[in-house]
mmCIF file of C-alpha atoms in Angstrom:
data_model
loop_
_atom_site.group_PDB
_atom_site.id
_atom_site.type_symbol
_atom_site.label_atom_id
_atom_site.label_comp_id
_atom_site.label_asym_id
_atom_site.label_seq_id
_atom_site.Cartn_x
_atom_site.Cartn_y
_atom_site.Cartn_z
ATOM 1 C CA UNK A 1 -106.765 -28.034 38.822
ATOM 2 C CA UNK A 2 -109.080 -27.958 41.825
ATOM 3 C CA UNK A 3 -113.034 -28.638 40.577
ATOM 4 C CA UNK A 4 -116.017 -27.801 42.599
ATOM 5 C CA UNK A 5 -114.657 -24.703 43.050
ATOM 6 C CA UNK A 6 -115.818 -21.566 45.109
ATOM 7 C CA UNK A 7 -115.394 -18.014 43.707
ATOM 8 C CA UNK A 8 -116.299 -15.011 45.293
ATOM 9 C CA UNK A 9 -116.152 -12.291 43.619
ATOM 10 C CA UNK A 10 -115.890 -8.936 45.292
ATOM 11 C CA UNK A 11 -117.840 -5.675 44.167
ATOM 12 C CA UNK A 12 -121.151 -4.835 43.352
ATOM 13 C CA UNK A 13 -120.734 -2.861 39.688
ATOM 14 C CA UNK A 14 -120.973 -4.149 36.206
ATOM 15 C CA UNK A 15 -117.485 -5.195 35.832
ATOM 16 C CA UNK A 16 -118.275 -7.738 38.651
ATOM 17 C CA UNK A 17 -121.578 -8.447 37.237
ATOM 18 C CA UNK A 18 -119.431 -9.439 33.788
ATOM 19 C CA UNK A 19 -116.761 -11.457 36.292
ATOM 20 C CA UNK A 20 -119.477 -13.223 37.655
ATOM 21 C CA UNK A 21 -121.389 -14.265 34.669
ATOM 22 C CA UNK A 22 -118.581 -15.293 32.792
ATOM 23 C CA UNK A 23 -116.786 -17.679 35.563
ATOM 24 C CA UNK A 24 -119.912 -19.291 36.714
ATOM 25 C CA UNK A 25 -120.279 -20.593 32.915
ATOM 26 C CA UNK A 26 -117.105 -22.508 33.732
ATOM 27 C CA UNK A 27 -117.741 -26.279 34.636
ATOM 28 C CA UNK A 28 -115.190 -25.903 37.301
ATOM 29 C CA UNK A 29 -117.107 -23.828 39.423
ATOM 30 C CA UNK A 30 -119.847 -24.831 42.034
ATOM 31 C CA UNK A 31 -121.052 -21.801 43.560
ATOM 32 C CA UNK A 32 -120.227 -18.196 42.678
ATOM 33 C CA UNK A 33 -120.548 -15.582 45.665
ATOM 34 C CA UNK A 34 -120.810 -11.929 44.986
ATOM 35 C CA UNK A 35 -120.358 -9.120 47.972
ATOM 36 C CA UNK A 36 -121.974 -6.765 47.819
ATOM 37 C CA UNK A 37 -123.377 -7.632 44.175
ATOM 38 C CA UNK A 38 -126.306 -6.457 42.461
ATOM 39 C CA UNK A 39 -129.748 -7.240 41.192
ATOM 40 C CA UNK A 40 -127.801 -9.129 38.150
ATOM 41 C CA UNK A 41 -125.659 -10.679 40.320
ATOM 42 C CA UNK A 42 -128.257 -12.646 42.030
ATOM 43 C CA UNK A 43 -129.204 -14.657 38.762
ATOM 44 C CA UNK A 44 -125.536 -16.345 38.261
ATOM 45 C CA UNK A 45 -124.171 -16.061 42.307
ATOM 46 C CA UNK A 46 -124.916 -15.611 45.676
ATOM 47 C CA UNK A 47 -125.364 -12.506 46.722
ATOM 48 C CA UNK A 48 -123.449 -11.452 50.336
ATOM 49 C CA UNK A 49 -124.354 -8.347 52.027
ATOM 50 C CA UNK A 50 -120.998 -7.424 52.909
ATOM 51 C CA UNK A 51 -119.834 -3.873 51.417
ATOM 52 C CA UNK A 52 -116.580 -4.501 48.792
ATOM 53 C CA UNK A 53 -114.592 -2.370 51.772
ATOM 54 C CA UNK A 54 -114.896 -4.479 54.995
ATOM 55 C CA UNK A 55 -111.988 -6.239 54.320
ATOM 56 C CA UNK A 56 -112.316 -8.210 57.979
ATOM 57 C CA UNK A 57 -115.994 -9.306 57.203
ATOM 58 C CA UNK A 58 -115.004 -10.512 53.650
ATOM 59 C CA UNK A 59 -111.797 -12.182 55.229
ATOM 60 C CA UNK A 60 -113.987 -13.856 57.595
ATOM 61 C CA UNK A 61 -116.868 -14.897 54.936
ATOM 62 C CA UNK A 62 -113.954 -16.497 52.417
ATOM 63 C CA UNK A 63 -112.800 -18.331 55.368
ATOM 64 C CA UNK A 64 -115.821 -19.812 57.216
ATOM 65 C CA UNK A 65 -116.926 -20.846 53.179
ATOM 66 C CA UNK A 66 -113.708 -22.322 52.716
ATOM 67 C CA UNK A 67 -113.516 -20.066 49.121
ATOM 68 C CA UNK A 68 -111.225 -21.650 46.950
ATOM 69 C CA UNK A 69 -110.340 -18.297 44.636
ATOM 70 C CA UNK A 70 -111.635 -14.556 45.512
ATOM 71 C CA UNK A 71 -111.395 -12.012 42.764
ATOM 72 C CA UNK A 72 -111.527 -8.392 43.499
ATOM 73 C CA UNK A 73 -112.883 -5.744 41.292
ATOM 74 C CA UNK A 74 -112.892 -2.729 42.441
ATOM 75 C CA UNK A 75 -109.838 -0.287 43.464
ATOM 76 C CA UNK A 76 -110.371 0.636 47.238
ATOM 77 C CA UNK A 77 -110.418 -2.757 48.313
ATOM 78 C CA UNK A 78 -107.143 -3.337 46.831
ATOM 79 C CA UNK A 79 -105.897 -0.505 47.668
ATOM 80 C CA UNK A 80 -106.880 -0.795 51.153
ATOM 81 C CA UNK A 81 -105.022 -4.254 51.101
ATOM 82 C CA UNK A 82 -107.491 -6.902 51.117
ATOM 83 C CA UNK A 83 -104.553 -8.987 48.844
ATOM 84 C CA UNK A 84 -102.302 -8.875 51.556
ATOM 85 C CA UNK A 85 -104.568 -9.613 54.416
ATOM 86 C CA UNK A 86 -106.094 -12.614 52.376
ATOM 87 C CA UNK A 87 -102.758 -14.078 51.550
ATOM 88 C CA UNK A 88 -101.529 -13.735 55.252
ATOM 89 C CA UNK A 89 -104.438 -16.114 56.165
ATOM 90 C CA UNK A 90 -103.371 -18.445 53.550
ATOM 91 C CA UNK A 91 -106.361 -17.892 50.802
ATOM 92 C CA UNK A 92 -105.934 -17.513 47.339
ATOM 93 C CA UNK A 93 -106.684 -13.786 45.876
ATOM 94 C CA UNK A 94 -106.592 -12.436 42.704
ATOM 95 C CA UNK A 95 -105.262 -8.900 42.443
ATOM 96 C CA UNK A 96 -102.142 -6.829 43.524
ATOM 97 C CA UNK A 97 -100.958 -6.093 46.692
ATOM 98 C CA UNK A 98 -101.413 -2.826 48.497
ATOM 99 C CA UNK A 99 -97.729 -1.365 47.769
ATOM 100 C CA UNK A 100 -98.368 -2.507 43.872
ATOM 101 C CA UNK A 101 -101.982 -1.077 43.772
ATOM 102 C CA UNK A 102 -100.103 2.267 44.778
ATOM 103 C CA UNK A 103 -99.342 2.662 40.636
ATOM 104 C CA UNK A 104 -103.526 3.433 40.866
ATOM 105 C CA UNK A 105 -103.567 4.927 44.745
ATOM 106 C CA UNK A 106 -101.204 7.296 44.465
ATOM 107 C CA UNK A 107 -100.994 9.260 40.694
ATOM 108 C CA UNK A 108 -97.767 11.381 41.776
ATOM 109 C CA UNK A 109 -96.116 8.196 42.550
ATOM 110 C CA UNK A 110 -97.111 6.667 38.934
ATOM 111 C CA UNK A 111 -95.870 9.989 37.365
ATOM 112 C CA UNK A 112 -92.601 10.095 39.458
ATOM 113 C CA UNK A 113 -92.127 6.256 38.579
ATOM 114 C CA UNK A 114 -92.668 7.008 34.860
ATOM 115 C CA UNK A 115 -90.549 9.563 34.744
ATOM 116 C CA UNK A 116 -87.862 7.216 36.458
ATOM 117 C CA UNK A 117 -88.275 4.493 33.517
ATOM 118 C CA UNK A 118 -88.629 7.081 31.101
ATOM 119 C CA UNK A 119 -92.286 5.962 30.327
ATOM 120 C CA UNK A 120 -93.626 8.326 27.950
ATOM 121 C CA UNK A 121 -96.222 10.362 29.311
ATOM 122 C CA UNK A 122 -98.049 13.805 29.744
ATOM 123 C CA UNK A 123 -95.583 16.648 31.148
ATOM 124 C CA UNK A 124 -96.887 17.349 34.304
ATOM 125 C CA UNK A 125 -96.256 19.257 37.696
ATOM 126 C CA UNK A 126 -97.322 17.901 41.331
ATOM 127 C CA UNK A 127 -98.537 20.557 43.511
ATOM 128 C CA UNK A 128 -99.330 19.498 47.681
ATOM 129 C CA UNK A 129 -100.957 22.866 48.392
ATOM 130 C CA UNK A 130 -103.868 24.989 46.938
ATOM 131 C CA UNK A 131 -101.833 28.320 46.834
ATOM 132 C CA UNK A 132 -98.746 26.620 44.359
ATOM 133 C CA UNK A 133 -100.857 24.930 42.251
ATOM 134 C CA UNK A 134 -102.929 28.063 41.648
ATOM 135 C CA UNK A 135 -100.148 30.344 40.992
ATOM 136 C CA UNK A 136 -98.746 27.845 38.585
ATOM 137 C CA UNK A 137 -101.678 27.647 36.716
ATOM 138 C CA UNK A 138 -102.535 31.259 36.554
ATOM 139 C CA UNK A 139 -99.137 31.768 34.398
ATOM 140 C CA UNK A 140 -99.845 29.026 31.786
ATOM 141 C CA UNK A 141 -101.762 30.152 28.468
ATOM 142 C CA UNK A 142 -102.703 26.680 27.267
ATOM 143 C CA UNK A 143 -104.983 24.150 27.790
ATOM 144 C CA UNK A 144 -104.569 21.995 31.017
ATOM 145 C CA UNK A 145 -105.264 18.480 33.050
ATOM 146 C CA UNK A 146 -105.926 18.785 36.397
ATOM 147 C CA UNK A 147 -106.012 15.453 38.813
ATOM 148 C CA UNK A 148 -106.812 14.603 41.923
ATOM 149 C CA UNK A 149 -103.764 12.596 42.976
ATOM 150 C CA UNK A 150 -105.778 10.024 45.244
ATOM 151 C CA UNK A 151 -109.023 7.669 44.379
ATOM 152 C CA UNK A 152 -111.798 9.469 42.726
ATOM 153 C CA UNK A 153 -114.219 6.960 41.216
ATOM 154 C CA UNK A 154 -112.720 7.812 37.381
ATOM 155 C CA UNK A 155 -114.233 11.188 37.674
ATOM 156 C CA UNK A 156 -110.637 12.977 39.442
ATOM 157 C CA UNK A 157 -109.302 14.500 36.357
ATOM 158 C CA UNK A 158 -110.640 17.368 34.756
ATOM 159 C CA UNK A 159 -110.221 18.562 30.808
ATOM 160 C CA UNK A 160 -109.672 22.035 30.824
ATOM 161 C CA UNK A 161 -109.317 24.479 27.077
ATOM 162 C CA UNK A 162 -108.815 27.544 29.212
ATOM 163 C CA UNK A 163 -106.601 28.387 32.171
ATOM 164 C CA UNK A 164 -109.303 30.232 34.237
ATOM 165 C CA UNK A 165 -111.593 26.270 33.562
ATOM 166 C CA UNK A 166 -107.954 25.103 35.654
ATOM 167 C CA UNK A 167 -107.749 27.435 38.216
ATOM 168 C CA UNK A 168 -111.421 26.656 39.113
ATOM 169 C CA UNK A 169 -110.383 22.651 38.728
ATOM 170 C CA UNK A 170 -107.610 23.111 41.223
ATOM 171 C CA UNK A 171 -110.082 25.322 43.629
ATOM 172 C CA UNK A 172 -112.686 22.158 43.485
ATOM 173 C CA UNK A 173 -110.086 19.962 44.158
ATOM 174 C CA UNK A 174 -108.101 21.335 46.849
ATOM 175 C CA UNK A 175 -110.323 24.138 48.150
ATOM 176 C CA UNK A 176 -113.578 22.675 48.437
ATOM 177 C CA UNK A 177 -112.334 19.296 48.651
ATOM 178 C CA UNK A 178 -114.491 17.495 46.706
ATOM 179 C CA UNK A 179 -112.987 13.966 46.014
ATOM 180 C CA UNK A 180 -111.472 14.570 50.022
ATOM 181 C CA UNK A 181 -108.524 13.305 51.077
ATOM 182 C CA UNK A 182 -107.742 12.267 47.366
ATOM 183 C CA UNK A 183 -107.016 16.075 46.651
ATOM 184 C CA UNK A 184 -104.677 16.449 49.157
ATOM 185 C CA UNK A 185 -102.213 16.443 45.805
ATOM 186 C CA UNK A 186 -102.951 17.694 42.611
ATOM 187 C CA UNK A 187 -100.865 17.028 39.262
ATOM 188 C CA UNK A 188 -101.341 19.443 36.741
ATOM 189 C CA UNK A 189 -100.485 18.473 33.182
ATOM 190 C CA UNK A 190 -100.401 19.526 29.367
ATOM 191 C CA UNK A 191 -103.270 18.306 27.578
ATOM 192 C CA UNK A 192 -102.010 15.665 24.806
ATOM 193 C CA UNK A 193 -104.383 15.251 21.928
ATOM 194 C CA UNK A 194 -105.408 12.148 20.107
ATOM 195 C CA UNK A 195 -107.544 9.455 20.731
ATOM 196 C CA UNK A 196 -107.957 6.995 23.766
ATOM 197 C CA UNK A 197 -107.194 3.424 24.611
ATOM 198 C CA UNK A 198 -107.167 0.948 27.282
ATOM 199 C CA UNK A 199 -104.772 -1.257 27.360
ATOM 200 C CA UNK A 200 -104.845 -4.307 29.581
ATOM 201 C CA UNK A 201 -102.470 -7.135 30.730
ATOM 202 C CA UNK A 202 -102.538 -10.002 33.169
ATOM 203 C CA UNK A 203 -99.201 -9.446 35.239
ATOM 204 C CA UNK A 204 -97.188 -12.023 37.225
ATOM 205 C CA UNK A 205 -94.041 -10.341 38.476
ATOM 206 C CA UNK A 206 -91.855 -10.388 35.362
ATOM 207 C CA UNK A 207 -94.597 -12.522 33.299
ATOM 208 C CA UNK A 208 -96.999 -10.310 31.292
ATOM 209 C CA UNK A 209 -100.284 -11.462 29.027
ATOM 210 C CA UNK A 210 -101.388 -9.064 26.916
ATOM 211 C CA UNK A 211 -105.273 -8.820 27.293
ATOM 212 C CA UNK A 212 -106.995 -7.398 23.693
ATOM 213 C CA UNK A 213 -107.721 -4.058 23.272
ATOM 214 C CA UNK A 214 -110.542 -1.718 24.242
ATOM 215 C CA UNK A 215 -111.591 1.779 24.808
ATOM 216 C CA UNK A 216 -114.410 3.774 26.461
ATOM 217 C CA UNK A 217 -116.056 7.101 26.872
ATOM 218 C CA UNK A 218 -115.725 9.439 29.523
ATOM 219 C CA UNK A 219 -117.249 12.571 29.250
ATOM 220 C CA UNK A 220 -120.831 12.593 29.762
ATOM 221 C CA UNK A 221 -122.310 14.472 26.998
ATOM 222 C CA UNK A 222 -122.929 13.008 23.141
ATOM 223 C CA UNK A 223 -119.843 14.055 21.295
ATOM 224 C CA UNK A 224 -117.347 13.656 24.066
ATOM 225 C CA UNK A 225 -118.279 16.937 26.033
ATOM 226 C CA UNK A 226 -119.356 17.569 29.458
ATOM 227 C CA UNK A 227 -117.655 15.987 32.897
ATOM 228 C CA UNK A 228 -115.756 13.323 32.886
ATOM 229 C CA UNK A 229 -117.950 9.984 34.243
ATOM 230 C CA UNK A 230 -116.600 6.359 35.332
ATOM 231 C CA UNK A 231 -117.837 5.290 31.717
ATOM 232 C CA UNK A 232 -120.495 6.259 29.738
ATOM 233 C CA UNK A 233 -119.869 3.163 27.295
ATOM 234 C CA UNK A 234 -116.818 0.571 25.532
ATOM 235 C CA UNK A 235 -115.884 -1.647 22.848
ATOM 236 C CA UNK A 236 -113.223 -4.404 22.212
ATOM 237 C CA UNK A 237 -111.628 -4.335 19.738
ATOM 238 C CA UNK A 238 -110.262 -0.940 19.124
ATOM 239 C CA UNK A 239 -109.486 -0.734 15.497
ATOM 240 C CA UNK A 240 -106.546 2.007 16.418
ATOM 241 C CA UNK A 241 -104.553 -0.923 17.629
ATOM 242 C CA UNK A 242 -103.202 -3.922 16.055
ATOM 243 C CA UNK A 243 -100.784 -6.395 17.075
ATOM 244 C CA UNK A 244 -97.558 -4.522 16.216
ATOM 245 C CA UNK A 245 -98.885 -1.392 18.357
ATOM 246 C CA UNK A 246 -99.984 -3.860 21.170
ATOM 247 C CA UNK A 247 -95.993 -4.795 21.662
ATOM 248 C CA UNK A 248 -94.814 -1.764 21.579
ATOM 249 C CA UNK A 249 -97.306 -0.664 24.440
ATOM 250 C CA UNK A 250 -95.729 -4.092 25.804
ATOM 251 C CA UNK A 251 -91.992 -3.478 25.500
ATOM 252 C CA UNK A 252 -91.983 0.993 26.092
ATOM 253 C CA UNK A 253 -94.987 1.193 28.663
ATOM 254 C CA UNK A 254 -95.800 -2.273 30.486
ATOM 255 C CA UNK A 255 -92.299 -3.679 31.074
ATOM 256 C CA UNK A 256 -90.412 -0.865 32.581
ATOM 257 C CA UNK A 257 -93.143 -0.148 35.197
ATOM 258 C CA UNK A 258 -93.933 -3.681 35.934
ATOM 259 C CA UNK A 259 -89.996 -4.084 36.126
ATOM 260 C CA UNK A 260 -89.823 -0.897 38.102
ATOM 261 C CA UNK A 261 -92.752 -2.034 40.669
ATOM 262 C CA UNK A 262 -90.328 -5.487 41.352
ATOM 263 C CA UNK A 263 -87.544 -3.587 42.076
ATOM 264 C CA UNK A 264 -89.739 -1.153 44.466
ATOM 265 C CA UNK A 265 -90.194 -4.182 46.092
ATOM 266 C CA UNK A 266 -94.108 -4.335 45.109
ATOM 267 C CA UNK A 267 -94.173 -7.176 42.358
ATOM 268 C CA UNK A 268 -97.615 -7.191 40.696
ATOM 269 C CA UNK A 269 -99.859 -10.015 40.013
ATOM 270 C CA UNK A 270 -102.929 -9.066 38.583
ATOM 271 C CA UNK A 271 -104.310 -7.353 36.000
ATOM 272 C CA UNK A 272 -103.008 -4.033 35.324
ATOM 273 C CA UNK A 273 -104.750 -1.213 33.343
ATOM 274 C CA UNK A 274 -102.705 1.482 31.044
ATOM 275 C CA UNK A 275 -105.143 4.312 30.048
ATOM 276 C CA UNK A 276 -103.325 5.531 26.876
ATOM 277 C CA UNK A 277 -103.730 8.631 24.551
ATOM 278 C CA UNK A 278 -102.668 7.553 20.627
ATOM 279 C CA UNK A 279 -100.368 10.986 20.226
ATOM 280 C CA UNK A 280 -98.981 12.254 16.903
ATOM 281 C CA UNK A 281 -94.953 11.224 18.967
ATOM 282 C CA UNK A 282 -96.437 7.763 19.831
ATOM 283 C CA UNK A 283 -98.758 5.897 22.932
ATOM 284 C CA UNK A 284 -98.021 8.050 26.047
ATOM 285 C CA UNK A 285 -99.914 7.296 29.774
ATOM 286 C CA UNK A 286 -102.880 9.061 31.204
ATOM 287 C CA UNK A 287 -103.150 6.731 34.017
ATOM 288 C CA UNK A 288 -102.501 3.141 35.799
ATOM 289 C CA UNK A 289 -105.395 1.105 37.279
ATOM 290 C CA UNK A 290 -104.772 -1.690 39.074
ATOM 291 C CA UNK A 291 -108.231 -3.616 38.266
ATOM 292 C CA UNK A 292 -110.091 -4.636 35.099
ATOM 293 C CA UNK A 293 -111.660 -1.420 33.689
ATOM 294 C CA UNK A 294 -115.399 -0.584 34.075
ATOM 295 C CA UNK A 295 -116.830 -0.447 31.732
ATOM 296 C CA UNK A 296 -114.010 -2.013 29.506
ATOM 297 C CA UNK A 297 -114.484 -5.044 31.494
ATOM 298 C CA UNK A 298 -118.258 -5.596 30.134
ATOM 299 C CA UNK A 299 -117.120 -5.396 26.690
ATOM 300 C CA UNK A 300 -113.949 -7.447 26.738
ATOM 301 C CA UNK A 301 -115.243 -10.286 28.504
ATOM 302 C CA UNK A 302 -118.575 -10.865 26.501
ATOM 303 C CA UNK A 303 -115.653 -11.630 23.636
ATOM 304 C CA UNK A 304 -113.868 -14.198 25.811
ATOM 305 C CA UNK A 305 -115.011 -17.600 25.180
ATOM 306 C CA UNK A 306 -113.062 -19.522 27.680
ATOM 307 C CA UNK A 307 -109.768 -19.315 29.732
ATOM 308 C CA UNK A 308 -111.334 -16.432 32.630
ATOM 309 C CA UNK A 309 -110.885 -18.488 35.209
ATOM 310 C CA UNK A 310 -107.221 -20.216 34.827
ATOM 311 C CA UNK A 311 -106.122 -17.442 33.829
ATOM 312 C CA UNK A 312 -107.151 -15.564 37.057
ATOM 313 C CA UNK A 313 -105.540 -18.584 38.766
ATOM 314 C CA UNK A 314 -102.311 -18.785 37.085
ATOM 315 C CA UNK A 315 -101.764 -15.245 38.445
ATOM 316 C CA UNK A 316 -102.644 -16.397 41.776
ATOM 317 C CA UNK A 317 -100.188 -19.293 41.203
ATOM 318 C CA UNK A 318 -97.432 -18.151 39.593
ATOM 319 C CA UNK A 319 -97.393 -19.980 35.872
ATOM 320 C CA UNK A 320 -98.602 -17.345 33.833
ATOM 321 C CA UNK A 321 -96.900 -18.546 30.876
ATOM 322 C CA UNK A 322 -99.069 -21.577 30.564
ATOM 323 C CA UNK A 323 -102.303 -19.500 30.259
ATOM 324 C CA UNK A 324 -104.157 -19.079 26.639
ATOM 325 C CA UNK A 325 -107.450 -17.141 26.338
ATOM 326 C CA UNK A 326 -110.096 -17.687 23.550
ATOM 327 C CA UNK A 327 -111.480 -14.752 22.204
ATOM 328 C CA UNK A 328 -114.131 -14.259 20.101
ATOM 329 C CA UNK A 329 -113.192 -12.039 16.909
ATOM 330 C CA UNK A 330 -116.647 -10.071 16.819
ATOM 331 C CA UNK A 331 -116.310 -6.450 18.035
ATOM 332 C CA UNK A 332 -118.525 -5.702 21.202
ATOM 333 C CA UNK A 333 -119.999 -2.874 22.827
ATOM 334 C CA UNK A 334 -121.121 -1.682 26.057
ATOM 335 C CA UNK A 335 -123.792 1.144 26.743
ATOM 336 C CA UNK A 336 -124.374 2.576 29.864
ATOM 337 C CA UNK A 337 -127.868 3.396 30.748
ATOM 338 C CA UNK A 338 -127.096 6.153 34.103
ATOM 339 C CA UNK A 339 -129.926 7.918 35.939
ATOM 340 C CA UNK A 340 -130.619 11.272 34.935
ATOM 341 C CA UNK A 341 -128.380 13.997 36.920
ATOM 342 C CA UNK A 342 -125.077 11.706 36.513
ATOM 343 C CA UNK A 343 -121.985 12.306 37.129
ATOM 344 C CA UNK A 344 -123.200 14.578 39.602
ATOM 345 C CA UNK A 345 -126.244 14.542 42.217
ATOM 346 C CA UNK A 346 -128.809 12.255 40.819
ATOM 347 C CA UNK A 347 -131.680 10.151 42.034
ATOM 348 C CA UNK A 348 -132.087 6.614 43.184
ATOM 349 C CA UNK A 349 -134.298 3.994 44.008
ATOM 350 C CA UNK A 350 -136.179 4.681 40.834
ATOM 351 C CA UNK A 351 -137.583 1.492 39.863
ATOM 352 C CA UNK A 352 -136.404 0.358 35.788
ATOM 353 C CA UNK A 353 -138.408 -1.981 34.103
ATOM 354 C CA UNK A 354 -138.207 -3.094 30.679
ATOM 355 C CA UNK A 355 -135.529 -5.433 31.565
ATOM 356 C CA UNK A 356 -137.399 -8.595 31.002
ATOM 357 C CA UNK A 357 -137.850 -7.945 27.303
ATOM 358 C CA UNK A 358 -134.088 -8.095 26.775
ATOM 359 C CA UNK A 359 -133.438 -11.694 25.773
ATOM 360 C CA UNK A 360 -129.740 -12.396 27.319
ATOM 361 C CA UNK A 361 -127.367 -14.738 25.668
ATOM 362 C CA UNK A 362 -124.021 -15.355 24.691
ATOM 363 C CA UNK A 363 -123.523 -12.373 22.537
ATOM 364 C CA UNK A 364 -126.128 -9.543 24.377
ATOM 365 C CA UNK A 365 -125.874 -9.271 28.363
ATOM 366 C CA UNK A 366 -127.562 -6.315 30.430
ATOM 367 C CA UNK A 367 -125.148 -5.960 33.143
ATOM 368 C CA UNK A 368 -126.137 -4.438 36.293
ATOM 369 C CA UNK A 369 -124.680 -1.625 38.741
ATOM 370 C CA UNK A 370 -125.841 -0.535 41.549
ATOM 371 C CA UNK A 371 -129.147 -2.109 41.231
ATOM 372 C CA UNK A 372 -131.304 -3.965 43.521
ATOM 373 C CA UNK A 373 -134.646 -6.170 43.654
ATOM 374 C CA UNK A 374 -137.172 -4.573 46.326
ATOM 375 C CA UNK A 375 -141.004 -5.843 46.686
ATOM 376 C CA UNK A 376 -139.788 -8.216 43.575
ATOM 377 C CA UNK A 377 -139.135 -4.997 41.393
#
């Protein structure tokens, strides 16, 4: 194991705020970059003004710096295929590839793929234009999901109790085009009941490490009501799941598709995200990300007490198997403080103080999105 080690970290959210923090603590590590990063960034790393989406600039940065390890947080990058155009110049990358990011790029391919491996999940019908999906929906008389198919920030699915609440979904989506290009396809599904999960695993190819458990909140209003957000708040543990329900999510849900993905020829090193619904018939899938969850992220790695690191780089390296992660058996939570107006139009560059009164340590962390220091406020 290489010491004196450069990280960069790409992304400028909390999750990479909580990536950040908690690999800089590592004795390994000399110097912790962060592009874009944030206000809380800038007390652990090294800020780089270069946006999480110029792949070529980042490429270039990792290079000149000689980075020995870059870890990517966010979805478009990866998406995009930063893994792939890192690993073709010979630099080591944590994440998945472009064709195995395509589980979180592309929800009609992660339904058609679970309905392959006979994953249980929601029933659902894919619709590619606005006058299908709206006939389809206008003869159901029970309550509906509605998704964007593409990228969406976590806010592409809509909850709907009434059919006329779909028909306007599917009008927003591929209509108006709201979320874009990312509404080109919509899937329309039955809404399961029962509460939510998020289950996370470190993934190389046929090797899987079962991260533990967490879950967050969605909807914007107290109560779970309002529109869905990218995380209004976590915790790890989840009490809901214990060590025999972890393998099953293992063996029914994580192996086929990770399987599946091999034999697509996309294997997947990474982390990969199952966004699960506890159903009276058993765990069935909402959705696949292909990055550590935000705000899961904040929650679960407050309770790790060492490993981060190697374990990022056995992904990167192939030995998996060797990794173990130390995790501390408190429960933790994350709260998101948003600006007023969220998920929707809402105002920034409001200054926030109060910050310096919050005394952060090993077990309480403000973590930072989207913030920045201006005229040292």
């Amino acid at each position: 194991m290489k010491d004196e080690m450069k990280v960069l970290v790409v992304g400028g959210g909390g999750r990479e705020h909580a990536l950040a923090w908690r690999i800089f603590q590592n004795p390994r590590v000399r110097r912790v970059y962060c592009a874009p990063g944030n206000a809380g960034t800038a007390r652990c790393a090294t800020n780089v003004p270069i946006a999480d989406t110029d792949i070529p600039a980042l490429l270039d940065f990792a290079r000149t710096q000689e980075v020995d390890l870059t870890v990517v947080g966010p979805e478009e990058p990866l998406c995009n295929g930063i893994v792939d155009q890192f690993q073709a110049a010979g630099l080591r990358i944590f994440g998945p590839t472009a064709a195995a990011a395509h589980i979180e790029a592309d929800k009609a391919f992660a339904k058609k793929l679970m309905r392959q491996q006979a994953v249980p999940t929601a029933e659902a019908r894919i619709f590619h234009n606005y006058k299908d999906a709206r006939t389809y929906v206008a003869t159901r008389d029970h309550a509906l999901v509605v998704k964007a198919a593409g990228l969406a920030k976590g806010k592409g699915a809509f909850v709907c109790d009434e059919p006329s609440e779909a028909l306007l979904a599917v009008e927003k989506i591929m209509k108006d085009r709201i979320f874009g290009r990312a509404g080109d396809t919509v899937l329309v599904e039955e809404r399961l009941t029962g509460p939510e999960v998020s289950m996370l695993a470190l993934v190389c190819e046929h090797t899987i490490y079962m991260l533990e458990s967490a879950a967050d909140h969605k909807p914007i209003g107290e109560g779970d009501v309002g529109p869905n957000t990218g995380g209004m708040g976590s915790y790890s543990p989840t009490p809901l799941v214990d060590e025999a329900r972890s393998r099953q999510i293992e063996r029914e849900i994580l192996v086929p598709i990770v399987s599946a993905l091999g034999r697509e020829e996309a294997p997947y090193r990474g982390v990969l995200y199952a966004g699960l619904m506890l159903t009276p018939g058993g765990p069935k899938v909402l959705e696949f990300n292909c990055r550590f969850g935000d705000p899961e992220a904040q929650a679960q790695i407050l309770r790790l007490r060492g490993g981060l690191l190697e374990a990022l780089e056995a992904c990167v390296d192939g030995c998996l198997e060797d990794v173990t992660l130390e995790w501390d058996g408190r429960a933790s939570v994350c709260v998101v403080v948003a600006a007023s107006g969220y998920p929707d139009y809402h105002e920034k560059g409001k200054p926030i103080s109060g910050l310096e009164a919050v005394p952060n340590a090993d077990d309480l962390m403000v973590f930072h999105a989207g913030t920045a220091v201006e005229a040292d406020r």
